[in-house]
CSV table of C-alpha atoms and ligand atoms in Angstrom, one decimal:
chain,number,residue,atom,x,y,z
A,1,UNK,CA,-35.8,-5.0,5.2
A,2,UNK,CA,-36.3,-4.3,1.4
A,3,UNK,CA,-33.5,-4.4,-0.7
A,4,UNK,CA,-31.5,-0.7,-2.2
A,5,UNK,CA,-31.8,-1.1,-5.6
A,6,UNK,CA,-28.5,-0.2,-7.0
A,7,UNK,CA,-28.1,3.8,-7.6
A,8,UNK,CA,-26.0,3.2,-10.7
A,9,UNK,CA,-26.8,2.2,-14.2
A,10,UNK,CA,-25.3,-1.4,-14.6
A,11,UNK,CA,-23.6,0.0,-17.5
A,12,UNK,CA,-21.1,2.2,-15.8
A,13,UNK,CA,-19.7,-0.9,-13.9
A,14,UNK,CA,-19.1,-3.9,-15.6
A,15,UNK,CA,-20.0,-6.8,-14.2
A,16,UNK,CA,-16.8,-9.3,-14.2
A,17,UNK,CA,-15.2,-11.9,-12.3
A,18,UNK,CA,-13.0,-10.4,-9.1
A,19,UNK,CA,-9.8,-11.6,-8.4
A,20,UNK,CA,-8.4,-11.4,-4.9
A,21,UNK,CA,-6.8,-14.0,-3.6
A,22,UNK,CA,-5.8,-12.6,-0.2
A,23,UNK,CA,-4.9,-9.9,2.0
A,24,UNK,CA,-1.1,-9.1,3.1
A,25,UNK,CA,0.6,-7.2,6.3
A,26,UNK,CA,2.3,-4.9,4.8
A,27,UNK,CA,5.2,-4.9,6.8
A,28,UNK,CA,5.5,-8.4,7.2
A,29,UNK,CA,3.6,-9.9,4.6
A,30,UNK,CA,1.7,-12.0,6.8
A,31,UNK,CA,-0.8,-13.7,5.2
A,32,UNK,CA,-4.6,-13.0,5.7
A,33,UNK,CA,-7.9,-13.5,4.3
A,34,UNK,CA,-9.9,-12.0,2.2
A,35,UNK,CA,-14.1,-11.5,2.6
A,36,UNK,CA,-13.9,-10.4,6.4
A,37,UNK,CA,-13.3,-7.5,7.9
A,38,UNK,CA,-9.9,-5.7,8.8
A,39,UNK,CA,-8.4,-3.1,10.7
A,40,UNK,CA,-4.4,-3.0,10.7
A,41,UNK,CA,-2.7,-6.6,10.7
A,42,UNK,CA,-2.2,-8.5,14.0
A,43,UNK,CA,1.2,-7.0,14.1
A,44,UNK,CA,-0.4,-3.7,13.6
A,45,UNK,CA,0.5,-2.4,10.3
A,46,UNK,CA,-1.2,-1.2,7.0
A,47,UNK,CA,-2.6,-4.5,5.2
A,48,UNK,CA,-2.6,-4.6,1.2
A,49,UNK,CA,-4.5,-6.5,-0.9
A,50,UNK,CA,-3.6,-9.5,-3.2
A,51,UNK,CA,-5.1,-10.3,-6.4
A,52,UNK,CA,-4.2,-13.6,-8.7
A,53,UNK,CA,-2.5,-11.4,-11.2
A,54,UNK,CA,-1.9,-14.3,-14.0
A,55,UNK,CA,-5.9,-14.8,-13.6
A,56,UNK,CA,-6.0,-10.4,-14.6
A,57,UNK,CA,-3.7,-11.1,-17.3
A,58,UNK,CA,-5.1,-13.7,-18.8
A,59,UNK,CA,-9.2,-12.0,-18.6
A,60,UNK,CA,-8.1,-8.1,-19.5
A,61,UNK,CA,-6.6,-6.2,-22.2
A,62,UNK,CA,-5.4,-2.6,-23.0
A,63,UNK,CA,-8.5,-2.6,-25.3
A,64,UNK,CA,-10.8,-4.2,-23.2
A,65,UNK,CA,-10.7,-1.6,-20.9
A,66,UNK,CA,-10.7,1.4,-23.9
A,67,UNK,CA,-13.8,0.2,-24.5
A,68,UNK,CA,-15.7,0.8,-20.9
A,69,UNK,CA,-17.4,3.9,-19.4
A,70,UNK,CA,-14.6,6.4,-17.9
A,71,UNK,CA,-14.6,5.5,-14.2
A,72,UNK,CA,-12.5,3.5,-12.4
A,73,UNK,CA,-14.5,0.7,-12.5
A,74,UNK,CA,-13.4,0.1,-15.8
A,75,UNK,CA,-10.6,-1.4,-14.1
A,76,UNK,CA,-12.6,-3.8,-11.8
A,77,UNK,CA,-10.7,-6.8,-12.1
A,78,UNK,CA,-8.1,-5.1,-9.9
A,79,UNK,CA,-10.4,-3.8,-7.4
A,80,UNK,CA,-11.5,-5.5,-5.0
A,81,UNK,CA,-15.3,-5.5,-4.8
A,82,UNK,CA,-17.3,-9.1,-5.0
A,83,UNK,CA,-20.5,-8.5,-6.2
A,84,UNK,CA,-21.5,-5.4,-8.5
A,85,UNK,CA,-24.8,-4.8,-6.1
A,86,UNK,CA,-22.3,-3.2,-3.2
A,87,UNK,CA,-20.8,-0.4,-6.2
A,88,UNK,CA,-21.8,2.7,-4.4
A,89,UNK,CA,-21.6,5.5,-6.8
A,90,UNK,CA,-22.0,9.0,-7.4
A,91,UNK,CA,-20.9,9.8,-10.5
A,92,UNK,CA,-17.1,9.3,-10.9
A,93,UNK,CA,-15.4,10.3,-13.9
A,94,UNK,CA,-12.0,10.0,-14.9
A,95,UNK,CA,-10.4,13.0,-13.9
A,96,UNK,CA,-8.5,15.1,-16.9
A,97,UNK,CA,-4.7,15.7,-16.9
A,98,UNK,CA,-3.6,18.9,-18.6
A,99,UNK,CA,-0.4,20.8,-19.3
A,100,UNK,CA,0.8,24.1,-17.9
A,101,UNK,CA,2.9,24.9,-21.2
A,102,UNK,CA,2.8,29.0,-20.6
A,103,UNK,CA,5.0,28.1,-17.0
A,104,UNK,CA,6.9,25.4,-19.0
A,105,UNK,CA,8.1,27.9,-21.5
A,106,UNK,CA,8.8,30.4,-18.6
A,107,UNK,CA,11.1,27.9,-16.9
A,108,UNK,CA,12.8,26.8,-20.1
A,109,UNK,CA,11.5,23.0,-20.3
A,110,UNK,CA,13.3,21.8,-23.6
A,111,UNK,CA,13.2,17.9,-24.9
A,112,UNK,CA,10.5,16.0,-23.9
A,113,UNK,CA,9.7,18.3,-20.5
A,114,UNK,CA,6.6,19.0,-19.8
A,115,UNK,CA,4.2,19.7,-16.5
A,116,UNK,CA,1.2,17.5,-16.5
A,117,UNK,CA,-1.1,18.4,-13.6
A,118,UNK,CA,-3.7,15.4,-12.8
A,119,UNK,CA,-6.8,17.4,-11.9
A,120,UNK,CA,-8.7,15.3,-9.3
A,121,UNK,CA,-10.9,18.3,-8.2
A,122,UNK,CA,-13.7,17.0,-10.8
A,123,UNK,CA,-14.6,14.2,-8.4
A,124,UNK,CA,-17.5,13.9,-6.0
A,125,UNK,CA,-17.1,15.7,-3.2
A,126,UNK,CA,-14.3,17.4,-5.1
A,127,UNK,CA,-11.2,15.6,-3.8
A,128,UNK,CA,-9.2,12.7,-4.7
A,129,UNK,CA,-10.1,11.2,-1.4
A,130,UNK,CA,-13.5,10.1,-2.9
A,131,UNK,CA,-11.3,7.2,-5.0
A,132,UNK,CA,-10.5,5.8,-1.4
A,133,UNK,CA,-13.0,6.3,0.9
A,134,UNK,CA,-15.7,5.4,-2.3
A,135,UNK,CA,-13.8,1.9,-2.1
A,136,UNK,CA,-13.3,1.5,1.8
A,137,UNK,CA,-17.4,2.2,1.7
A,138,UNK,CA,-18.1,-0.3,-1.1
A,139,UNK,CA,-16.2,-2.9,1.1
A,140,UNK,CA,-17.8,-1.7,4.2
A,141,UNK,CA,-21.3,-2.2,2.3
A,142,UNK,CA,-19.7,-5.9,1.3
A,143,UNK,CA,-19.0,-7.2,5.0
A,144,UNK,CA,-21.8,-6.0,6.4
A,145,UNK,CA,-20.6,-2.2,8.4
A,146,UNK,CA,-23.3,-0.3,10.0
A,147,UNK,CA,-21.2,2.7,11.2
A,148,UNK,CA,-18.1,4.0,10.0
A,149,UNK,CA,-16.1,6.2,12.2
A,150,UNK,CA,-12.9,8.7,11.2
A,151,UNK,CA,-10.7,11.3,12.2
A,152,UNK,CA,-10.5,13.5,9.1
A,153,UNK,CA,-8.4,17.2,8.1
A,154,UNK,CA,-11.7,17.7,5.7
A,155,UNK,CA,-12.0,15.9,2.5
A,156,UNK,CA,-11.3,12.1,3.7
A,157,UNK,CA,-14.2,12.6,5.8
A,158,UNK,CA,-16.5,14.8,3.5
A,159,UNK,CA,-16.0,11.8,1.1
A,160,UNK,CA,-16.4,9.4,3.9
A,161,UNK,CA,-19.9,11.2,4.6
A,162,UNK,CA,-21.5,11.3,0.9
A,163,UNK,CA,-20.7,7.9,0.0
A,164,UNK,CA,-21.7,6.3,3.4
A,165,UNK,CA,-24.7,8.0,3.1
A,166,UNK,CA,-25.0,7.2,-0.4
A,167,UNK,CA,-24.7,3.1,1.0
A,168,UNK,CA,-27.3,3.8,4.0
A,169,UNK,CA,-24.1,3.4,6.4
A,170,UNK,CA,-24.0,5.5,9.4
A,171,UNK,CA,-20.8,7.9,10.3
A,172,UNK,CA,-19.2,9.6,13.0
A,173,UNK,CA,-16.5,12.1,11.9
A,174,UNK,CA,-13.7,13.9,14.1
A,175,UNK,CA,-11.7,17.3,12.3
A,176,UNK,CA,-9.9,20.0,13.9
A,177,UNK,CA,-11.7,22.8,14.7
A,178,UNK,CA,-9.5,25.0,12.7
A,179,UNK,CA,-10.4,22.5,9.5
A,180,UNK,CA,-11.6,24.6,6.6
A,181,UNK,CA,-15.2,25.8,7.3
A,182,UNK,CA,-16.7,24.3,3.8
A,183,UNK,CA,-15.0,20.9,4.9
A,184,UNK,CA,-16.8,20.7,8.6
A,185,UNK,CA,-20.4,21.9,6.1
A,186,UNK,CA,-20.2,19.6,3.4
A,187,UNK,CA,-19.1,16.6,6.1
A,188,UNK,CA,-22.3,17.8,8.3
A,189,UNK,CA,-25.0,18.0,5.3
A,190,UNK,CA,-23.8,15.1,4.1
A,191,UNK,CA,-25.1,13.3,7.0
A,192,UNK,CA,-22.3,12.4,9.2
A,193,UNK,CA,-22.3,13.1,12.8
A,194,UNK,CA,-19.4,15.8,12.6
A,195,UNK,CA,-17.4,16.3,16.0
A,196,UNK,CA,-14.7,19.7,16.2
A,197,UNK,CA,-12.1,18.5,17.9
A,198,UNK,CA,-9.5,21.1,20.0
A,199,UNK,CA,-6.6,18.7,18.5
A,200,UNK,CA,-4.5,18.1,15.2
A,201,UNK,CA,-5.9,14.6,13.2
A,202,UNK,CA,-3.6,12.3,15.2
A,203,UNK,CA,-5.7,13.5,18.1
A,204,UNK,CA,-8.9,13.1,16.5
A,205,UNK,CA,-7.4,9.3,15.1
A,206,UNK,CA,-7.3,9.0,19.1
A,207,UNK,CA,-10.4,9.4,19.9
A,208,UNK,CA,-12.1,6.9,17.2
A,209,UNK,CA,-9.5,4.1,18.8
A,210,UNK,CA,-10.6,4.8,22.1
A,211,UNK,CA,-14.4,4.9,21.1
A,212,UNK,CA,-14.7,2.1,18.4
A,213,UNK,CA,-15.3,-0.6,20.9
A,214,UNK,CA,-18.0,1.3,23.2
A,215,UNK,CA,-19.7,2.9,20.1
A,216,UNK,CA,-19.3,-0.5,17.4
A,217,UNK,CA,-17.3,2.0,14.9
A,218,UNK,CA,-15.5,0.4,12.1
A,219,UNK,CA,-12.1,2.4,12.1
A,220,UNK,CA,-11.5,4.1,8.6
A,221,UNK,CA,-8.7,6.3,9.8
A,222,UNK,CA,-5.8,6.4,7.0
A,223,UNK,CA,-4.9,2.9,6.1
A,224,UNK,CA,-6.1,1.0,9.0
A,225,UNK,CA,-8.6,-0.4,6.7
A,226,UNK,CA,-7.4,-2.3,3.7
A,227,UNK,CA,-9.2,-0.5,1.0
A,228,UNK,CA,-8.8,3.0,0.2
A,229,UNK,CA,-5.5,1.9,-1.1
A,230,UNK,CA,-7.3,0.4,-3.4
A,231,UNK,CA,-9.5,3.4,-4.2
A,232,UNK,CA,-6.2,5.6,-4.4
A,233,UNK,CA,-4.5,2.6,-6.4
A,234,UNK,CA,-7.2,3.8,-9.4
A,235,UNK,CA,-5.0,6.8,-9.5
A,236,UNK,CA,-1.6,5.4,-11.2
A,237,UNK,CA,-3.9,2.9,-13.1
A,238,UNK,CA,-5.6,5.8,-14.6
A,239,UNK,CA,-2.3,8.2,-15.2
A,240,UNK,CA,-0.5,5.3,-17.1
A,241,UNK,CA,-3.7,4.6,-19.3
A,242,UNK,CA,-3.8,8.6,-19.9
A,243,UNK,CA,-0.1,8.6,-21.3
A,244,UNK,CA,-0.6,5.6,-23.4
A,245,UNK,CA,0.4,3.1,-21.1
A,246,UNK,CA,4.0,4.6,-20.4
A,247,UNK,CA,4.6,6.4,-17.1
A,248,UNK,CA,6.1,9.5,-16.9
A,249,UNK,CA,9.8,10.9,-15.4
A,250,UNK,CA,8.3,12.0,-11.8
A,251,UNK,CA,5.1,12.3,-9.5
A,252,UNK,CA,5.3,15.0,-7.5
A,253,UNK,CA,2.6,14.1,-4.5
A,254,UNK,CA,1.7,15.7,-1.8
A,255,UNK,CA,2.2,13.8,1.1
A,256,UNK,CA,-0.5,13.3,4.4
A,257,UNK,CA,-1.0,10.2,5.3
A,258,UNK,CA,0.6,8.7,1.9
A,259,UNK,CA,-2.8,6.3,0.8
A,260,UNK,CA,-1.9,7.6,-2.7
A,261,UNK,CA,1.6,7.7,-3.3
A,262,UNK,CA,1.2,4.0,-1.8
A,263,UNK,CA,-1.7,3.4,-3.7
A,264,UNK,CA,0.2,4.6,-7.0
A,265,UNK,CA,3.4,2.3,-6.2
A,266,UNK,CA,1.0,-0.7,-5.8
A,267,UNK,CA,-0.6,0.2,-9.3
A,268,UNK,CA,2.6,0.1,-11.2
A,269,UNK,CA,3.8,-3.2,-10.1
A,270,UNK,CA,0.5,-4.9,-10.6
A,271,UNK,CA,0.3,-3.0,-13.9
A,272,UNK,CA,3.7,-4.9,-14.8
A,273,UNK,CA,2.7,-7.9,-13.6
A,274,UNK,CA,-0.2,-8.2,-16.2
A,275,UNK,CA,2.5,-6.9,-18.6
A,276,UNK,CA,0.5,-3.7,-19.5
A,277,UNK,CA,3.8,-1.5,-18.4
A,278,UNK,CA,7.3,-2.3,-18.5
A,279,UNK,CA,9.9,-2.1,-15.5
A,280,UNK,CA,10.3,2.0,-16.1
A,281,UNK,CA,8.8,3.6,-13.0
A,282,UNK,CA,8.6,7.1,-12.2
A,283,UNK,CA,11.2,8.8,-9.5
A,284,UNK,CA,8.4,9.3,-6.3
A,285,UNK,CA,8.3,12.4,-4.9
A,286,UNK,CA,7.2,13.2,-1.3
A,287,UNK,CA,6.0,17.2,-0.9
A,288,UNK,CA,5.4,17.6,2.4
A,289,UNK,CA,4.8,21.6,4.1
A,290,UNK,CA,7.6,22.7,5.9
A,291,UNK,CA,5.4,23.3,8.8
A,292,UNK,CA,4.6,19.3,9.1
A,293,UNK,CA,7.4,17.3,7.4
A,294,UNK,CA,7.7,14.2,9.1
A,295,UNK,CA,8.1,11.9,5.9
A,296,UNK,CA,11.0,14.6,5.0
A,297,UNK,CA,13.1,14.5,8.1
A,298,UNK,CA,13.0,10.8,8.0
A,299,UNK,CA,14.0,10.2,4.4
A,300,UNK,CA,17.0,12.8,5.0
A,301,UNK,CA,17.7,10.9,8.4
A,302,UNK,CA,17.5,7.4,6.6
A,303,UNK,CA,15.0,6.4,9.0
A,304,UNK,CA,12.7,3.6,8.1
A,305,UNK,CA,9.9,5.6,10.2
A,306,UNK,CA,8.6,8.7,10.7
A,307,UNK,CA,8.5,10.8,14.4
A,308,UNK,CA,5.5,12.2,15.2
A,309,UNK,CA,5.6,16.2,14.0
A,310,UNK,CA,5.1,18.3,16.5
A,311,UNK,CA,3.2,21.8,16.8
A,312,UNK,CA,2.0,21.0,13.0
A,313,UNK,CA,0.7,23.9,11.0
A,314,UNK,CA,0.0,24.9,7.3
A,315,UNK,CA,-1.9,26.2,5.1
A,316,UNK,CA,-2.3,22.8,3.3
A,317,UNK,CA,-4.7,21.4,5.5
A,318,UNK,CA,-5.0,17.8,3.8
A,319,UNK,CA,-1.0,17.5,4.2
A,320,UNK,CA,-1.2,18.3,7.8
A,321,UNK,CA,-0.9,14.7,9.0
A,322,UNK,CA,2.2,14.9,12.0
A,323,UNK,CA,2.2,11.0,11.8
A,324,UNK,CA,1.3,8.2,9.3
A,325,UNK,CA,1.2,5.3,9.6
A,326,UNK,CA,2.1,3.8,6.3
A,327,UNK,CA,5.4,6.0,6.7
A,328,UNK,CA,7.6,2.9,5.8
A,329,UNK,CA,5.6,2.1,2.8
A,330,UNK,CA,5.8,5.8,1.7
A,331,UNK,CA,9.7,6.1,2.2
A,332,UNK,CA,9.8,2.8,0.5
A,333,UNK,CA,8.7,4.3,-2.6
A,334,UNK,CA,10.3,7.1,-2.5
A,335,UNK,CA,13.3,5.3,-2.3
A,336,UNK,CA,12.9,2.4,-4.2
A,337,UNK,CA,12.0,4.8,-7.0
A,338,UNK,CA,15.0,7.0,-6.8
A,339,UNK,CA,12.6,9.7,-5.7
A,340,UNK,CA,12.9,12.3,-2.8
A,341,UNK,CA,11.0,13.9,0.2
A,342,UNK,CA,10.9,17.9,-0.1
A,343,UNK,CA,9.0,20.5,1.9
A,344,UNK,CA,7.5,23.9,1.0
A,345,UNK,CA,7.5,26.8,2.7
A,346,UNK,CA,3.2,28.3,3.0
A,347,UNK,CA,4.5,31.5,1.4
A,348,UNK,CA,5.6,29.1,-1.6
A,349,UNK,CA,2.5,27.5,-1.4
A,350,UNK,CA,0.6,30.5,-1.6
A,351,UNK,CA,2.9,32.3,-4.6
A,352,UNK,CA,2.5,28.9,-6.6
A,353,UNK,CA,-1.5,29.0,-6.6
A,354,UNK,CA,-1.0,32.5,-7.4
A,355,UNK,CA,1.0,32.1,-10.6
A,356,UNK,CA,-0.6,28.9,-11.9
A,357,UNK,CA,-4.2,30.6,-11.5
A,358,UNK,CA,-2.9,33.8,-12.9
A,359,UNK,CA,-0.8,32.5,-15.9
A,360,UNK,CA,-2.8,29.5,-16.6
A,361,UNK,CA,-6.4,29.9,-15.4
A,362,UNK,CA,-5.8,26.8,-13.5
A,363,UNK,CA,-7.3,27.1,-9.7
A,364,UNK,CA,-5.2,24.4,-7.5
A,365,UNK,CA,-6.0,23.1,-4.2
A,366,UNK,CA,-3.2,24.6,-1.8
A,367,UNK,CA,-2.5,20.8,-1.1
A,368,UNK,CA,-1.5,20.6,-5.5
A,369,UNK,CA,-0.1,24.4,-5.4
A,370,UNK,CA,2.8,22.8,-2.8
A,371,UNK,CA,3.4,19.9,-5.9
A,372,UNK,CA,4.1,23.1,-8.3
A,373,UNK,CA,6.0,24.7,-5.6
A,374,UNK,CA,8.5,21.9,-5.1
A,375,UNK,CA,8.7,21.0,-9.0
A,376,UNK,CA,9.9,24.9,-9.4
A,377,UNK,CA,12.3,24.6,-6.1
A,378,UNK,CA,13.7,20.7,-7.3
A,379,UNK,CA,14.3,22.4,-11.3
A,380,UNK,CA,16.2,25.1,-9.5
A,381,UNK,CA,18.3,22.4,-7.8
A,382,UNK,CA,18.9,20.0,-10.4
A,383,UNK,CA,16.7,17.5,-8.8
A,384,UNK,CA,15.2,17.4,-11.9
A,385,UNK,CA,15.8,17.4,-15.4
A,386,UNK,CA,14.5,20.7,-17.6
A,387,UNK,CA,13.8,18.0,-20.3
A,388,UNK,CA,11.8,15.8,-17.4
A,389,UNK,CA,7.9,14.8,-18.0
A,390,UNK,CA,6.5,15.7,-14.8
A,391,UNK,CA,3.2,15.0,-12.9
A,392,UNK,CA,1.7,17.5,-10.3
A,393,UNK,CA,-1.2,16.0,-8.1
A,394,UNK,CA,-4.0,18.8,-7.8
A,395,UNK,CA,-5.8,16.6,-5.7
A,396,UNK,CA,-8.6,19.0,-4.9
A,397,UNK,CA,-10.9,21.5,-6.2
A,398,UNK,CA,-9.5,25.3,-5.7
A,399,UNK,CA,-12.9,26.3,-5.0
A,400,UNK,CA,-12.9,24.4,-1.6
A,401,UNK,CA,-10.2,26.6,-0.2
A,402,UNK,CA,-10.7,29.7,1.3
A,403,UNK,CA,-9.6,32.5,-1.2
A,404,UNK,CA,-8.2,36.2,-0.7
A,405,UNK,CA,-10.7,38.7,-1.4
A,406,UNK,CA,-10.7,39.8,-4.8
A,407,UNK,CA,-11.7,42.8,-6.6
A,408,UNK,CA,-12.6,46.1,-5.8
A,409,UNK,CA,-15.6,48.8,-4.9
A,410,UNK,CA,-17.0,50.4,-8.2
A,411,UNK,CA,-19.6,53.9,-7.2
A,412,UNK,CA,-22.1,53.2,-10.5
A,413,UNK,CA,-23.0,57.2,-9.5
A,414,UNK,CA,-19.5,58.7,-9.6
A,415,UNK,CA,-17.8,59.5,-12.4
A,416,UNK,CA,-16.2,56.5,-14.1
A,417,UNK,CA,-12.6,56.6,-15.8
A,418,UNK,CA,-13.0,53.8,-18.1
A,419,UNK,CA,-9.8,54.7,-19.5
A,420,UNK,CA,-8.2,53.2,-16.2
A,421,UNK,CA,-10.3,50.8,-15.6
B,501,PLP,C1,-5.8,13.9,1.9
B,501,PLP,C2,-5.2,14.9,1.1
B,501,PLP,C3,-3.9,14.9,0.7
B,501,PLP,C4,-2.9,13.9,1.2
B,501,PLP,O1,-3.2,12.6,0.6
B,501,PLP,P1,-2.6,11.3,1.2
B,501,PLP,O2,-2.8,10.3,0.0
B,501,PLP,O3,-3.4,10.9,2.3
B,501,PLP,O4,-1.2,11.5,1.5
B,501,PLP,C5,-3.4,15.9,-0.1
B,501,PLP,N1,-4.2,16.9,-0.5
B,501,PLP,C6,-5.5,16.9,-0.2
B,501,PLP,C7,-6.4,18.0,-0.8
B,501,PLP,C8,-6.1,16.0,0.6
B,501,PLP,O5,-7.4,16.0,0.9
């Protein structure tokens, strides 16, 4: 076998001393180790990973990091990636935030209040899920995987596909049939082995469970490996770096299987622990469809977990998840953050992407367009504060979406009123 030569100028990733220390049950905290391969924890829950924080503290600065390439890598001493070699790239950048001041204005915003949308559509693949799965592949690459197997509602496992492919991994892929059409494409060119499953994703999640031992799958469902927390963690390191190192009022996520809400939670405390933030954390918020809102009807039961949703539907595919489980970690951030869990009707869904694309040129993912929704529906409530600095997660291009047809038919041989045009 001849070596891959690494697809990435060295430059983009610096090369620096890593950090873990170990890996963690995240229910229990159970202590496991690092360098080998994992699937949940023996008592069968999410596992996070540990770094020796005073080691980060004491190597990185604010201005250390200013000075690197905009990717995530820039903040590899909390990732979790041994040797440089296994970096499997395709370009990431570090995706822009903007403002929607014309819809501020419009719903009175006064103070400091402002609506930041976090626009993770610019990534490969064009969805957030590249952060996670990019990492979960670099790891895979690091212990050795040959084949990587997932249930997927269309991004997770388009990302899945280009950056296995990308690291000469194999993968097998399970959707719903009824997943978006470009999703099952982009998964299938992208070299996966794409199967259409007659189920939701907790039926597809089934099926890689019950095939990962015949088959010699590595399991990358939703955190039941321990690194696309990791990848997703790169989102609330790279939103307090954007706002000057000071986080903002409240996140408003949308909520599937939780990796970044999680991911985002985990950021922030490391981020304090190497003393780069203080204790201020933004209120968490949940935004589930109203169609699938198991996260929701626990957090207004007080439950701890989250029954399975059943007959699931919405137009959000990627927040169509009837059951995660990381559901404690997710309520424990919304919770220990004074946040909520909110769902959104599709018809607000729909009118949101509407009015941010008409009034501000801005094209959201349905997924982001329920984040605006629930901002406009939690204002109107006094969940929030007029003079609150809000983010909104668009955490996928618009473009990937199917769209209503637009326009009209225009006879070039009739007669023209331009007048009325
Ligand atoms: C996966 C996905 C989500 C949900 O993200 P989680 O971190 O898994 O909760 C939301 N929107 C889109 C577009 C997605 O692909």
């Amino acid at each position: 076998m001849t070596a891959v030569p690494s697809p990435v100028s060295q430059s983009l990733i610096p090369d620096t001393p890593t950090f873990v220390t170990h890996l963690e049950c995240g229910m229990t905290g159970e202590r496991l180790p690092a360098d080998t391969l994992h699937n949940l924890s023996p008592k069968g829950y999410p596992i996070l990973v540990r770094y020796d924080l005073a080691g980060v503290k004491a190597a990185l600065s604010k201005e250390k990091i200013a000075a690197r390439a905009p990717n995530w890598w820039r903040y590899r001493e909390l990732l979790p990636v041994r040797k440089t070699e296994n970096v499997v790239s395709l370009g990431e950048v570090m995706t822009p935030i903007l403002t929607l001041p014309r819809l501020a204005s419009q719903l009175g915003l006064r103070g400091d209040g402002e609506i930041i949308v976090k626009d993770e559509g610019r990534l490969p693949t064009g969805s957030f899920k590249a952060r996670g799965l990019a990492l979960a592949v670099c790891m895979a690459k690091e212990l050795g995987v040959k084949k990587m197997a997932m249930p997927t509602n269309g991004n997770a496992g388009a990302a899945l596909a280009a950056y296995a492919s990308r690291a000469g991994i194999e993968t097998v892929v399970f959707c719903p049939d009824d997943t978006p059409q470009v999703n099952m494409n982009e998964i299938a060119l992208q070299g996966a082995r794409l199967y259409k499953v007659n189920g939701l994703i907790n039926d597809c999640g089934k099926l890689v469970g019950a095939g990962k031992e015949a088959a010699g799958w590595f399991d990358t469902s939703t955190l039941k490996e321990p690194y696309r927390i990791e990848g997703k963690k790169t989102m609330g390191l790279e939103l307090a770096e954007q706002l000057g190192w000071e986080l903002p009022d409240a996140i408003f996520y949308p909520t599937g299987g939780g990796t970044g809400l999680i991911g985002m939670w985990k950021a922030f405390e490391e981020l304090e622990a190497i003393g780069f933030i203080g204790s201020k954390r933004p209120r968490m918020i949940a935004v589930q469809a109203a169609g699938c809102a198991p996260i929701v009807r626990a957090y207004q039961g007080n439950e701890r977990h989250a029954k399975l949703w059943e007959n699931a539907h919405t137009v959000a595919a990627g927040i169509r998840v009837p059951a995660a489980i990381g559901d404690f970690l997710i309520l424990d951030a919304v919770r220990n953050s004074n946040g909520f869990a909110v769902a959104v009707e599709d018809a607000a869904i729909t009118a949101a992407l509407d009015e941010v694309a008409k009034q501000e040129g801005f094209l959201m993912c349905p997924e982001g367009a329920a984040t605006y929704a629930a901002y406009k529906q939690a204002l109107a409530e006094g969940k929030v504060k007029k003079s609150d600095r809000v983010v909104l997660w668009n955490c996928a291009a618009g473009l990937k979406y199917p769209m209503p047809d637009g326009g009209q038919p225009l006879d070039r041989h009739g007669s023209i009123d331009y007048a009325r045009l």
